[in-house]
Every structure is written in structure tokens, then in C-alpha cells.
PDB file of C-alpha atoms in Angstrom:
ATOM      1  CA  UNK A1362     128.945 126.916 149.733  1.00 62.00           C
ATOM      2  CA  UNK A1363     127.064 128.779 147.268  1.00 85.00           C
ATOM      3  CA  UNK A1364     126.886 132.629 146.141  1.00 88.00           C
ATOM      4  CA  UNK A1365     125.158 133.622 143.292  1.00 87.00           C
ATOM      5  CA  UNK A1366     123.651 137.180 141.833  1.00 88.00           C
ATOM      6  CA  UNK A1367     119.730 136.420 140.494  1.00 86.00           C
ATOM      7  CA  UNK A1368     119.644 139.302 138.497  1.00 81.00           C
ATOM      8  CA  UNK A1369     116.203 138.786 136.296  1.00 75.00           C
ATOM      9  CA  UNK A1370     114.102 141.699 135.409  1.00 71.00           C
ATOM     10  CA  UNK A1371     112.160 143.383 137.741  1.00 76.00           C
ATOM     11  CA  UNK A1372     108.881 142.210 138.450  1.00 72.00           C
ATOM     12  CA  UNK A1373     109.728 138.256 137.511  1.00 73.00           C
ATOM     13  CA  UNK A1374     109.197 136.919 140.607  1.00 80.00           C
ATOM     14  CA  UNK A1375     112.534 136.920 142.096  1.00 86.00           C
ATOM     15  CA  UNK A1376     111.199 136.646 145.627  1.00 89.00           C
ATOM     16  CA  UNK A1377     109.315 133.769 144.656  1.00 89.00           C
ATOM     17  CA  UNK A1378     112.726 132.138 143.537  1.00 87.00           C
ATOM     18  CA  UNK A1379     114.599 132.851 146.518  1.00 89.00           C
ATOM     19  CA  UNK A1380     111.539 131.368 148.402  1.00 91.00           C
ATOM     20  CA  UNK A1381     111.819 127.959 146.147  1.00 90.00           C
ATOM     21  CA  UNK A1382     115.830 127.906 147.152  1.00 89.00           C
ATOM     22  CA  UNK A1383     114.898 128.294 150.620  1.00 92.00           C
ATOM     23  CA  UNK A1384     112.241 125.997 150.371  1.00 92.00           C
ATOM     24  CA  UNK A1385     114.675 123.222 148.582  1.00 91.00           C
ATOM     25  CA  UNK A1386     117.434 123.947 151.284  1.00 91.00           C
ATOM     26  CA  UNK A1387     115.227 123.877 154.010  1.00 92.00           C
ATOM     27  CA  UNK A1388     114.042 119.971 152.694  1.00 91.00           C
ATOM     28  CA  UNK A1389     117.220 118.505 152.880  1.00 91.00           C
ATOM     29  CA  UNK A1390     118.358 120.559 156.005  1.00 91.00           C
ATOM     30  CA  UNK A1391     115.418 121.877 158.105  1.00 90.00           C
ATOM     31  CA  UNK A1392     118.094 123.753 160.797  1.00 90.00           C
ATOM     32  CA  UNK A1393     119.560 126.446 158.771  1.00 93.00           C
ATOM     33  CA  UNK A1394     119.334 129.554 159.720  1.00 93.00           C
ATOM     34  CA  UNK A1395     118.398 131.740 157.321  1.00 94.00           C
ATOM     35  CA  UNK A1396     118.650 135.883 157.003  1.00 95.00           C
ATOM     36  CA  UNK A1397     116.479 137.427 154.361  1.00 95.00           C
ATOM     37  CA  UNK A1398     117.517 141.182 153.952  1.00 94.00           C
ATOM     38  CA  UNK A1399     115.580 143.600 152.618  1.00 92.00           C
ATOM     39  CA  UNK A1400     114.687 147.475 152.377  1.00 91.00           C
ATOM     40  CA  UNK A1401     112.163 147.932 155.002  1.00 90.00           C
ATOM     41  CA  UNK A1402     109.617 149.047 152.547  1.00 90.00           C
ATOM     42  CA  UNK A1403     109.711 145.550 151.253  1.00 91.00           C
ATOM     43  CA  UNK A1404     109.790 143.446 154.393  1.00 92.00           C
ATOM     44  CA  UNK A1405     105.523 143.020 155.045  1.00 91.00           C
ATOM     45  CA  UNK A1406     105.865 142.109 151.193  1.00 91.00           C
ATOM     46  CA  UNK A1407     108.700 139.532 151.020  1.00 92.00           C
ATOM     47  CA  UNK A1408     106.789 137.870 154.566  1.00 93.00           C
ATOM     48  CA  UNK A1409     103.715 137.593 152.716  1.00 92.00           C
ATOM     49  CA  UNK A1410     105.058 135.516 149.836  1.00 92.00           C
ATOM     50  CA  UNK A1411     107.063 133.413 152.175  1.00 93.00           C
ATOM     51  CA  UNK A1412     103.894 132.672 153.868  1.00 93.00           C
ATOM     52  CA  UNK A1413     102.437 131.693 151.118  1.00 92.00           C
ATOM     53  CA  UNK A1414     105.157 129.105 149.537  1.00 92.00           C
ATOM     54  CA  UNK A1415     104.930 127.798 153.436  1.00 93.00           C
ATOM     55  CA  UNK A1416     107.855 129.230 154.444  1.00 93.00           C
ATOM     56  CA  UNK A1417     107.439 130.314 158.177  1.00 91.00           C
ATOM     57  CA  UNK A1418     110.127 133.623 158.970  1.00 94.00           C
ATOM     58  CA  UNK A1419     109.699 136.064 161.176  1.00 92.00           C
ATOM     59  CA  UNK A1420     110.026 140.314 160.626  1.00 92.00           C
ATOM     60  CA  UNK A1421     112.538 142.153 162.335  1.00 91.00           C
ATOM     61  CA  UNK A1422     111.975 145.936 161.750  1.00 88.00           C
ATOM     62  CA  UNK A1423     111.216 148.935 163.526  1.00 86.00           C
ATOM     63  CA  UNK A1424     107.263 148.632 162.732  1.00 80.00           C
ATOM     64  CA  UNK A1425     104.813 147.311 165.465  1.00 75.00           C
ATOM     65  CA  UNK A1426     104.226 144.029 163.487  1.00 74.00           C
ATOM     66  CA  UNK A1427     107.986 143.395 164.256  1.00 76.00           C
ATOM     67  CA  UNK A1428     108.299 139.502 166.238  1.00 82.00           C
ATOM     68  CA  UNK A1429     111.773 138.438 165.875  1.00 81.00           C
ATOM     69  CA  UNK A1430     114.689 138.284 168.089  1.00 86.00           C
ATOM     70  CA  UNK A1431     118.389 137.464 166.162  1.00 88.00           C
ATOM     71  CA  UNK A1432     118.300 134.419 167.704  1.00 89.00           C
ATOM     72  CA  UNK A1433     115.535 133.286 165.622  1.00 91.00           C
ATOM     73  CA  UNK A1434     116.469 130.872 162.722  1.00 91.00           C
ATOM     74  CA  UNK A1435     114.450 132.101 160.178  1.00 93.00           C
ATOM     75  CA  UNK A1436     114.337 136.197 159.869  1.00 94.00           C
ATOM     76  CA  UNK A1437     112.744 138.597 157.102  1.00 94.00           C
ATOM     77  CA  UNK A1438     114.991 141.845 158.534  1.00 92.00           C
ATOM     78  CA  UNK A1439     114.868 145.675 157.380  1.00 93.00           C
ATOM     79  CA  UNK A1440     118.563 146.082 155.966  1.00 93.00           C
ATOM     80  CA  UNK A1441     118.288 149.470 157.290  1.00 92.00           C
ATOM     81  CA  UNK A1442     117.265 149.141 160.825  1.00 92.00           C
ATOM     82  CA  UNK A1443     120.083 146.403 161.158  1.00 92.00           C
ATOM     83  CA  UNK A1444     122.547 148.616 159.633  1.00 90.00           C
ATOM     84  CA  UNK A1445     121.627 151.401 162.018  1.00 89.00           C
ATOM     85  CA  UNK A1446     123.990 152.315 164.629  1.00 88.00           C
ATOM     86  CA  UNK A1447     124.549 149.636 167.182  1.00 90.00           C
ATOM     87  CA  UNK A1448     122.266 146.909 165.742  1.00 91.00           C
ATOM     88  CA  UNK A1449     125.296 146.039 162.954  1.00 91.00           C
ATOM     89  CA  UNK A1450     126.955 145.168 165.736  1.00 92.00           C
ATOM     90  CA  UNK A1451     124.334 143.129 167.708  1.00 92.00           C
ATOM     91  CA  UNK A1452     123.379 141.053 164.164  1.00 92.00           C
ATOM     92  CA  UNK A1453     127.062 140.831 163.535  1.00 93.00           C
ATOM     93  CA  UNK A1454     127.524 139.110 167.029  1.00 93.00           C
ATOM     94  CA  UNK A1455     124.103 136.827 166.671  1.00 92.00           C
ATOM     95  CA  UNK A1456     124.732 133.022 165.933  1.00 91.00           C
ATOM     96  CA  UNK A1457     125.970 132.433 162.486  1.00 92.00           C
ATOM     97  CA  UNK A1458     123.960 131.980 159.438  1.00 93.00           C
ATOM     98  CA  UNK A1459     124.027 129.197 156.898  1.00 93.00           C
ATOM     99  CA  UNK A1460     122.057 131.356 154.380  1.00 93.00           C
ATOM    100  CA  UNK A1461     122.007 135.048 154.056  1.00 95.00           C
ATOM    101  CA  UNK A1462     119.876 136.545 151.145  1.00 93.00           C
ATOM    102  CA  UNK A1463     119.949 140.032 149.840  1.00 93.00           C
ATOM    103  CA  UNK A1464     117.448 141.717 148.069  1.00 92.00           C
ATOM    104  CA  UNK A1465     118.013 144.931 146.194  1.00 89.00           C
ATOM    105  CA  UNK A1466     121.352 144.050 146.797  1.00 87.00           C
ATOM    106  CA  UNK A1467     122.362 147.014 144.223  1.00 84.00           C
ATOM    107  CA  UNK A1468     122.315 149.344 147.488  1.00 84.00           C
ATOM    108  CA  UNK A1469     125.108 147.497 148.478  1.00 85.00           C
ATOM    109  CA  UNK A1470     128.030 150.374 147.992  1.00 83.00           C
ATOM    110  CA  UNK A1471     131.509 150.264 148.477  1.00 79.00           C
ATOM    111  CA  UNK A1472     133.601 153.581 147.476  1.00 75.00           C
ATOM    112  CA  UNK A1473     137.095 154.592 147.173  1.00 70.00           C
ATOM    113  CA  UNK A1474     140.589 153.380 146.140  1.00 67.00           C
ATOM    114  CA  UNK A1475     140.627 149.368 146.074  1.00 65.00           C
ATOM    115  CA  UNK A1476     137.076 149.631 147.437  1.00 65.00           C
ATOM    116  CA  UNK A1477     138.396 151.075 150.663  1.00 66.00           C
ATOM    117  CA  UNK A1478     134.963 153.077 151.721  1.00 70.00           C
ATOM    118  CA  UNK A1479     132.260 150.974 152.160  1.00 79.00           C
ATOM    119  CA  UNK A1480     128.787 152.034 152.988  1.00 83.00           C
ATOM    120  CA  UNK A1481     126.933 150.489 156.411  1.00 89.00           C
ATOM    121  CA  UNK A1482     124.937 148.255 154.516  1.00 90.00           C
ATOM    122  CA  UNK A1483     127.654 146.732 152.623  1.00 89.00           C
ATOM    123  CA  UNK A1484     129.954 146.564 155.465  1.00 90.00           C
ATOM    124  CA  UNK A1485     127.018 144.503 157.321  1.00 92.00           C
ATOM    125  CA  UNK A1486     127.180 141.874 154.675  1.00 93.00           C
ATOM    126  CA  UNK A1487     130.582 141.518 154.365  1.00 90.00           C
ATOM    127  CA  UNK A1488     131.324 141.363 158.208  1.00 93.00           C
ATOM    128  CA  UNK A1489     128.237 138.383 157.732  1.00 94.00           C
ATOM    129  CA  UNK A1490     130.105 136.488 154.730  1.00 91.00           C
ATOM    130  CA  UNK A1491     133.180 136.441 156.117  1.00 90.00           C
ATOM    131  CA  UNK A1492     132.065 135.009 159.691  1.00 91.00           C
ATOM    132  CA  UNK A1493     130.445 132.160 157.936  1.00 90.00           C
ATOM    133  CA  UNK A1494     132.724 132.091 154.658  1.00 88.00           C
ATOM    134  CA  UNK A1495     131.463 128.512 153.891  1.00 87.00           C
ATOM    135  CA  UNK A1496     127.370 129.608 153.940  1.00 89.00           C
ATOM    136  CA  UNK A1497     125.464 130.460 150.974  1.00 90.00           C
ATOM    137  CA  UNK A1498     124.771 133.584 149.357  1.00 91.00           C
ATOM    138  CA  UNK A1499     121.923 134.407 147.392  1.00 91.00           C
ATOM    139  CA  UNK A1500     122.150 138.295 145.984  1.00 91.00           C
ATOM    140  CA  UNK A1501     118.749 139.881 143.886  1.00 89.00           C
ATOM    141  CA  UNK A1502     118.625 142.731 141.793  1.00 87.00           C
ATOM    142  CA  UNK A1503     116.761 143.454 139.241  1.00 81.00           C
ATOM    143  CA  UNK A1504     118.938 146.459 138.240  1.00 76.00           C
ATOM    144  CA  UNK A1505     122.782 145.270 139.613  1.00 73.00           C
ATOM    145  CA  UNK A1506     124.590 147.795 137.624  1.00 75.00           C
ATOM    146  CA  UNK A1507     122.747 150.548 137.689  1.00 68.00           C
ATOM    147  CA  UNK A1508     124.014 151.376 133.952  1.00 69.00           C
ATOM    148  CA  UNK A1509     127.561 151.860 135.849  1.00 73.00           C
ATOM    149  CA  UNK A1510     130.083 148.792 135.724  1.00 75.00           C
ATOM    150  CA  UNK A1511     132.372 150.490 139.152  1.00 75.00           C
ATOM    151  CA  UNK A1512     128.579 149.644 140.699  1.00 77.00           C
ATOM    152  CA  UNK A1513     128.180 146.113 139.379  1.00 81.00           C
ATOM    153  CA  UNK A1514     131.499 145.320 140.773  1.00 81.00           C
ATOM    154  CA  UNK A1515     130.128 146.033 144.484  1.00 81.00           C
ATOM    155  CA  UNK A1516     128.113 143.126 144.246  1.00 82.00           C
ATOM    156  CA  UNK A1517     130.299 141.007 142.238  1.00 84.00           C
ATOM    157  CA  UNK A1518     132.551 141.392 145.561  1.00 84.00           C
ATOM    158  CA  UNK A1519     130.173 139.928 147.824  1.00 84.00           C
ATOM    159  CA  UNK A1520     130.485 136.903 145.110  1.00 86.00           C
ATOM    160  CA  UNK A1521     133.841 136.360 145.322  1.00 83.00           C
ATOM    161  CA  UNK A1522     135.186 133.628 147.995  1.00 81.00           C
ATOM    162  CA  UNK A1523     138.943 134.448 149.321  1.00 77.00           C
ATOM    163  CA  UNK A1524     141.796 133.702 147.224  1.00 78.00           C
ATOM    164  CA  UNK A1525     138.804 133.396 143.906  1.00 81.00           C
ATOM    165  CA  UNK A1526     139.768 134.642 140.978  1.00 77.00           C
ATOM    166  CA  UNK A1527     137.743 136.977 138.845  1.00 76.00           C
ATOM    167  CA  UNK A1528     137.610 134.524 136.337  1.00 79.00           C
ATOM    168  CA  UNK A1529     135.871 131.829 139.424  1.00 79.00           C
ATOM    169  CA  UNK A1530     132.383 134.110 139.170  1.00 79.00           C
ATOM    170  CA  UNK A1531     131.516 132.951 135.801  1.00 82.00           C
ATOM    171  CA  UNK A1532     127.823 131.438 135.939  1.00 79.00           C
ATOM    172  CA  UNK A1533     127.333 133.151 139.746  1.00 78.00           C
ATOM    173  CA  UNK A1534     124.907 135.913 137.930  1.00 81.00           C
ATOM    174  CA  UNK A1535     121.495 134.257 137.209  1.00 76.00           C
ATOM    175  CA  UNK A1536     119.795 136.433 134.177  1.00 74.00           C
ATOM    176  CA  UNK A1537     116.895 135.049 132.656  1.00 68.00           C
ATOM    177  CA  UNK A1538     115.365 138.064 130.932  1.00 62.00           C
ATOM    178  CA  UNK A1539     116.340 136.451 127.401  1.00 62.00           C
ATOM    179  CA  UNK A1540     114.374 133.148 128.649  1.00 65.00           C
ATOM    180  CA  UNK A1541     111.290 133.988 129.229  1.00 63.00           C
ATOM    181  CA  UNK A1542     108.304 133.969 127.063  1.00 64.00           C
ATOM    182  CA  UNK A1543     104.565 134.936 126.922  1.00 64.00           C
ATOM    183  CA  UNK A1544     101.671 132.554 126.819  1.00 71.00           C
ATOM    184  CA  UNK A1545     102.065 132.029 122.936  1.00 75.00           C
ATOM    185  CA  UNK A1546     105.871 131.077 123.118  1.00 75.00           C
ATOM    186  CA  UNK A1547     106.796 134.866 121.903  1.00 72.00           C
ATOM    187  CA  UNK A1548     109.610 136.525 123.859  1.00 67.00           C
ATOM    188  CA  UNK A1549     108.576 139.528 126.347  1.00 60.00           C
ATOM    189  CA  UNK A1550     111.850 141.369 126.197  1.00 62.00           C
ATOM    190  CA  UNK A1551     112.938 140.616 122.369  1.00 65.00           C
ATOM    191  CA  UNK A1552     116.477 141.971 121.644  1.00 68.00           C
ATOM    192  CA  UNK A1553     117.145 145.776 121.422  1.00 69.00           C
ATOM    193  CA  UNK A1554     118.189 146.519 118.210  1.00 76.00           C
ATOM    194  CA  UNK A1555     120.976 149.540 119.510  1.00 77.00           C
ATOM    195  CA  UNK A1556     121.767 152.221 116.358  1.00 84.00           C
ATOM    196  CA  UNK A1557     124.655 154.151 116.243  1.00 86.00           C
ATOM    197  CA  UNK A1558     124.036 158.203 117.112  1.00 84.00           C
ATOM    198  CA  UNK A1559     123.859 160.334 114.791  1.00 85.00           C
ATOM    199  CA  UNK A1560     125.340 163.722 115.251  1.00 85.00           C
ATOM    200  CA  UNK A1561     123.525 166.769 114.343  1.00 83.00           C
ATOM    201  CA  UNK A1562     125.844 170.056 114.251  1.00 85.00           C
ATOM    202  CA  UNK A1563     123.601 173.155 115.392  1.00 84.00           C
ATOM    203  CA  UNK A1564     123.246 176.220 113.741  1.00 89.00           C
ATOM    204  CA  UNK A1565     125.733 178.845 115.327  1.00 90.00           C
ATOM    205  CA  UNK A1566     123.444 181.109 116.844  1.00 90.00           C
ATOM    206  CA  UNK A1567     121.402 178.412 118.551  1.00 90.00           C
ATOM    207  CA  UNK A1568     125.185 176.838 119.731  1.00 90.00           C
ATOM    208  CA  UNK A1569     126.475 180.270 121.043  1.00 91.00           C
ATOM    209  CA  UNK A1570     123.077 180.951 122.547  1.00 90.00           C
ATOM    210  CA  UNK A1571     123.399 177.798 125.076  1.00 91.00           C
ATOM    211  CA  UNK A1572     127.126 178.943 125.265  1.00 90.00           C
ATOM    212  CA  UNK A1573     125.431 182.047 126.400  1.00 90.00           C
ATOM    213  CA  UNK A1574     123.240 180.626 128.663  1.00 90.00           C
ATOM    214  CA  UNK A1575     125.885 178.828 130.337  1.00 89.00           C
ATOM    215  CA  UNK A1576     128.265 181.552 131.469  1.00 87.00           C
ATOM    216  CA  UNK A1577     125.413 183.329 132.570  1.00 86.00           C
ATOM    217  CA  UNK A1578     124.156 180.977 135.158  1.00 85.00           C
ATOM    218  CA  UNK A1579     127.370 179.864 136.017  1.00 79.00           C
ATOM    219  CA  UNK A1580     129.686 182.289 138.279  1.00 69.00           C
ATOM    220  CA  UNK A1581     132.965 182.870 137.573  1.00 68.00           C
ATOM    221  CA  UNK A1582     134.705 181.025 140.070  1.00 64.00           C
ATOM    222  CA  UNK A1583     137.694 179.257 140.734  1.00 64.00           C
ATOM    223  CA  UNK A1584     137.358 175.203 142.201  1.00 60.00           C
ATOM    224  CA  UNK A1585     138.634 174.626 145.364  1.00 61.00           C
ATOM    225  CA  UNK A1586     142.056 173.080 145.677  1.00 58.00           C
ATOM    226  CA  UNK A1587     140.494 169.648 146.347  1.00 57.00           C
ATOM    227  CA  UNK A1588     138.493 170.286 143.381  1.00 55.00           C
ATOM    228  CA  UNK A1589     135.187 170.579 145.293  1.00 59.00           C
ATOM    229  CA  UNK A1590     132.516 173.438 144.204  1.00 61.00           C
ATOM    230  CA  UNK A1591     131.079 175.642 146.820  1.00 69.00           C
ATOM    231  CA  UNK A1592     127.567 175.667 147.616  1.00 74.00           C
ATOM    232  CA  UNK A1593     126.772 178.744 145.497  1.00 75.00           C
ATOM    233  CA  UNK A1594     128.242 177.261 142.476  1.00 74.00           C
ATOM    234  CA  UNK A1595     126.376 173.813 143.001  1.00 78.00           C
ATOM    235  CA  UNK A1596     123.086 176.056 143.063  1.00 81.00           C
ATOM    236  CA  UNK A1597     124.142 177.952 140.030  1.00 83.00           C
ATOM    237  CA  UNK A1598     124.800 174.615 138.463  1.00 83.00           C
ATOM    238  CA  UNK A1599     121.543 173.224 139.357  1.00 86.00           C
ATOM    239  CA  UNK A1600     119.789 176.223 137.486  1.00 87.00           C
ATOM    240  CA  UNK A1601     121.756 176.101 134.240  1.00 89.00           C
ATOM    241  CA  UNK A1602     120.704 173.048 133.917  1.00 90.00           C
ATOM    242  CA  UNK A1603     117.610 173.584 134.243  1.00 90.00           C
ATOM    243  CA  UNK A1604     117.972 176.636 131.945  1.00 91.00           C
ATOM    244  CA  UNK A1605     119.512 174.632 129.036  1.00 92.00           C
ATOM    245  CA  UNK A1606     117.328 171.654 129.428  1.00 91.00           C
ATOM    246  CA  UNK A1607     114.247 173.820 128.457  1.00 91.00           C
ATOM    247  CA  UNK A1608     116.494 175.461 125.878  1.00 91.00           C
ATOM    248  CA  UNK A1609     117.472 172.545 124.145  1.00 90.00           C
ATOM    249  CA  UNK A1610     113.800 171.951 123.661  1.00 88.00           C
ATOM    250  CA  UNK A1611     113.121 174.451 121.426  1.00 87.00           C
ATOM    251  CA  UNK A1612     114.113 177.858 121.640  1.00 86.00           C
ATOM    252  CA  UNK A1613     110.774 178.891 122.115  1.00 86.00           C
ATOM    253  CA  UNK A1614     110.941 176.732 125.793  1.00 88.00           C
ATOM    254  CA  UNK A1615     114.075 178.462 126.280  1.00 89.00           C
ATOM    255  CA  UNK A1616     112.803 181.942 125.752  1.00 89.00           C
ATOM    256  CA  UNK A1617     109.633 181.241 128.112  1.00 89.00           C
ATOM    257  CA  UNK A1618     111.775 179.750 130.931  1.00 90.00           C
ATOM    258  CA  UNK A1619     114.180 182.821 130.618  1.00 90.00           C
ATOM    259  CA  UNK A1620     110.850 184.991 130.355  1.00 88.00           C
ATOM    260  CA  UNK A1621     109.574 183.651 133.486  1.00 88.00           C
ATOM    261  CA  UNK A1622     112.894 183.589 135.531  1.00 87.00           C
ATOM    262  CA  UNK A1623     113.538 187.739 134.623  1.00 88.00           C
ATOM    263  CA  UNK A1624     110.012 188.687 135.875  1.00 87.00           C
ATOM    264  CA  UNK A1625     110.378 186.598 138.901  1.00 87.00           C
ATOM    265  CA  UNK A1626     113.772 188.693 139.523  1.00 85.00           C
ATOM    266  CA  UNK A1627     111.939 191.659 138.982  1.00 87.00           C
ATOM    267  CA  UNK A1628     112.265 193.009 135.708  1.00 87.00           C
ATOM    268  CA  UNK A1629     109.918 195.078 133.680  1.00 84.00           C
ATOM    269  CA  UNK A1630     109.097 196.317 130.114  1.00 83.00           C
ATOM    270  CA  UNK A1631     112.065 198.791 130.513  1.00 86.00           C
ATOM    271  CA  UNK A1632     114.433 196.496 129.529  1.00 87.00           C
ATOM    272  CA  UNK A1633     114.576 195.838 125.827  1.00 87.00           C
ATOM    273  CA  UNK A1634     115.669 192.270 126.315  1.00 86.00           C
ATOM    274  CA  UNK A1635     112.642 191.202 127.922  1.00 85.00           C
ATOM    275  CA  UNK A1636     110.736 193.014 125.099  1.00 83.00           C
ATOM    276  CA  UNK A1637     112.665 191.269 122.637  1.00 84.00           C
ATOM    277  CA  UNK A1638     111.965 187.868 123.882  1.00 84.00           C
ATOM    278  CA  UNK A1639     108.006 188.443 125.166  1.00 82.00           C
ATOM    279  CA  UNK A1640     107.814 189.728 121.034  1.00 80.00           C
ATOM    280  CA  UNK A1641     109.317 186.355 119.955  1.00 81.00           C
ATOM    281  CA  UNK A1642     107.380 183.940 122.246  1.00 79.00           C
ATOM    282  CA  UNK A1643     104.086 186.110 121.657  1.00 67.00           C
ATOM    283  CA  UNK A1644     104.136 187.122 117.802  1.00 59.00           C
ATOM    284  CA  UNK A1645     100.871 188.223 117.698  1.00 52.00           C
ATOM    285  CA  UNK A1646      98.728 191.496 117.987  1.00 51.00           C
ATOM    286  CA  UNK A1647      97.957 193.490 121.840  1.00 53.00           C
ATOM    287  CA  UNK A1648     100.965 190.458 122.914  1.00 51.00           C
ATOM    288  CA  UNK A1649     102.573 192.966 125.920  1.00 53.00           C
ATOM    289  CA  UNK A1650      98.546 193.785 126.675  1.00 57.00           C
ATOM    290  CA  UNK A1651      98.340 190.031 127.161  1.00 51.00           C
ATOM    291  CA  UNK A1652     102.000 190.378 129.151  1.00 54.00           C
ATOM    292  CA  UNK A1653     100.789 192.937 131.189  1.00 56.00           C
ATOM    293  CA  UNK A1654      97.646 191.383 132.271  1.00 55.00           C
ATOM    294  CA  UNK A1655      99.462 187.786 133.106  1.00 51.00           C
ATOM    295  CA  UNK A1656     102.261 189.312 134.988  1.00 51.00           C
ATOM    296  CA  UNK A1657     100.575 188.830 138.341  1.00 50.00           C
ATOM    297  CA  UNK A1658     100.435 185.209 137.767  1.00 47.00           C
ATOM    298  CA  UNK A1659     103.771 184.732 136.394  1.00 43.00           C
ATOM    299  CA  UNK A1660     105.185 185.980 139.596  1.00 43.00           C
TER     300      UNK A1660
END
């Protein structure tokens, strides 16, 4: 039995690997069965470069090139048409498989307390391991975490046999990105040299003016008593940040996206605000001529 994570960068060839495990498997045991998962997207891609190493699977998807039944013993299948409604069940049920590969395996969710909530996809795989506990697992990502360590535990999961401790996974995550070099010997992904932040205070006007910005956009609303926000104050959330991301630009982005967002609601020269802030964004001579004339196209 064998699980491991091949989590090399993306675009190093980790379907090629997988292929040179199935290959080397397939040598010294030509009847495994063997389920290749992958987004559908991916499926007509991972086929071809199976083809070529001389590996001969067949596509199960919801396309018209489609030509495999689950009784096949070799299968290239869309993760997402097998985790759609009744076919979990039907690949679930299918004769057992000694190898089960996952690619993009960072798709793989399972939410809640203790992992309680898991998503179809991982549910799929984890009915699959634990029918055939003693197969082998091969997971690929080339971005497992997602920058968030609750995430790279979902996979990490999938790793673990029953009754394995966490401390049985060490060496299951394959990561060559340090390895590998160019044609000259030089390293393609040197080390990341990672500074400390430095903090900038702002200036108190430009800090109250995002303050200001914020409560603006932002109704004045209690949560719910699940903590959930309604749909109007997801919306308004949606714009402030939009709002403060051009304002923390510059405050000359600021001013324009404001600009643009007033006249859209319908305001005019009448209100000195908008005067104030078409003066500061256009600080030259004839500048409300020039506001006049574009106001069309703003709207």
C-alpha cells in the first residue's frame, strides 16, 4: 500500500510522473486496475500523455469522445461527472481499484467541526480509499495548500491509513521544486529571500478619509444572530471594497472612482462636493467645461 502527495510546481510534468508510476506498476503487475481522476477540463489532456508513455486508458466523461464503462481496468474519468448525482454511487459500487490517482487533488474539500462536511468530490475518494484500504494512492497538486494550512490538511487526510498517526505521513508529500535545475546546473526557483513588513503610519486625513469611505458604503446594520450578513450588506461590502481599493492607490484614484460613482447616481454641479473633488482631480483651466462635455460618457 502506498499514498503519497506529488506536490511539485506547476507545470513540471507531474502527469508525466504519475504516468512513469503507472507505467512501473503496471510492469510488475499488468492487472491493476487503475482510476485516474481528473477535472474534466483536463481529461483529453492527461489521455494524450498516457498515450504517449504507452499507457492505454480509456475517458469516461460526459463529452462524445467518452469510451469507458467502470468496469474497464484502466480509466482517465472527469472527477466531476463521477461525483454528480447518482454516478458516486455507481463508481462507488464498480469493482475495486488497486490504484486511484488524483489530480488537482487541492479541490478535494472537507468542512466543518472534525472535518464533518465534506464536499462530493472528497466524499468520492474517501468512500474509494476506504473500500480498498490496502491500494495505492497517488495525490497531485501543484498548489495543495492553497496558502491555507485547514486546506492542506484535506489532502493530508486522504494520506492517512486508519489508526496512522500524524507523525506516519512524514516523506508521503513529494516536493521537488528545490531540486530542479536549468540546463546550466542553475536553480529555476532559487530561494525567496522573505523581509519583514514594514509599517507605514498614514497621515490622518488620508486615515480618516478611508474611515470615511467605509461607513459610507457600509449600512448600518446589525448581523444576524447566526452571524450571517444579509444580501444588501454583502453588496455594500463588495463596493467598499472596491471603493477603498482605488483609494488606497492614490487619492487621486479614489477621488475619480468616487467622481464616477456620484454622476452615475445622478448628481450634478449643484452639489459642492462633487465640485470640490472634479477641482482636485482636474486642476487645470475650463476643467468643469471639460466635466461638462465628458459627462455623457461617464454615465
Amino acid at each position: 500500500m502506498t499514498r503519497v502527495l506529488i506536490a511539485d510546481e506547476v507545470g513540471l510534468g507531474k502527469t508525466i510522473e504519475a504516468g512513469l508510476i503507472v507505467s512501473e506498476l503496471l510492469e510488475k503487475q499488468p492487472g491493476l486496475r487503475v482510476l485516474y481522476f481528473a477535472p474534466a477540463r483536463l481529461v483529453g489532456n492527461v489521455y494524450k500523455e498516457f498515450t504517449r508513455l504507452g499507457l492505454h486508458f480509456r475517458r469516461w466523461t460526459a463529452s462524445d469522445d467518452a469510451d469507458a464503462n467502470l468496469q474497464d481496468e484502466r480509466i482517465i474519468a472527469s472527477i466531476h461527472k463521477a461525483a454528480y448525482g447518482a454516478n458516486a454511487e455507481r463508481v462507488v459500487e464498480a469493482p475495486s481499484w488497486d490504484v486511484l490517482i488524483v489530480d488537482e487533488c487541492h479541490h478535494l474539500s472537507n468542512h466543518g467541526p472534525d472535518a464533518n462536511k465534506p464536499v462530493r468530490q472528497y466524499s468520492l475518494v474517501q468512500q474509494l480509499i476506504d473500500k480498498r484500504p490496502d491500494g495505492s494512492v497517488l495525490l497531485m497538486s501543484g498548489t495543495p495548500h492553497q496558502g491555507n494550512p485547514d486546506r492542506f490538511k484535506n489532502p493530508l487526510r486522504l494520506l492517512r491509513a486508519p489508526g496512522e498517526p500524524d507523525s506516519a505521513l512524514a516523506g508521503r508529500v513529494i516536493y521537488r521544486k528545490e531540486d530542479v535545475l536549468g540546463w546550466h546546473n542553475e536553480p529555476l526557483f532559487p530561494l525567496r529571500e522573505v523581509n519583514a513588513p514594514k509599517i507605514i503610519p498614514l497621515i490622518p486625513d488620508y486615515e480618516n478619509w478611508l474611515e470615511e469611505i467605509y461607513h459610507f458604503y457600509i449600512p448600518d446594520e446589525p448581523l444576524a444572530a447566526d452571524g450571517s450578513k444579509s444580501a444588501r450588506r454583502r453588496a455594500a461590502g463588495w463596493r467598499c471594497a472596491q471603493a477603498l481599493q482605488w483609494a488606497a492607490s492614490s487619492v487621486q484614484a479614489g477621488l475619480r472612482y468616487l467622481v464616477r460613482q456620484a454622476v452615475r447616481l445622478g448628481w450634478d454641479l449643484s452639489h459642492p462636493e462633487l465640485q470640490a473633488a472634479i477641482a482636485a482631480i482636474r486642476p487645470y483651466r475650463l476643467a468643469f467645461a471639460v466635466y461638462r462635455r465628458t459627462l455623457p460618457q461617464i454615465r
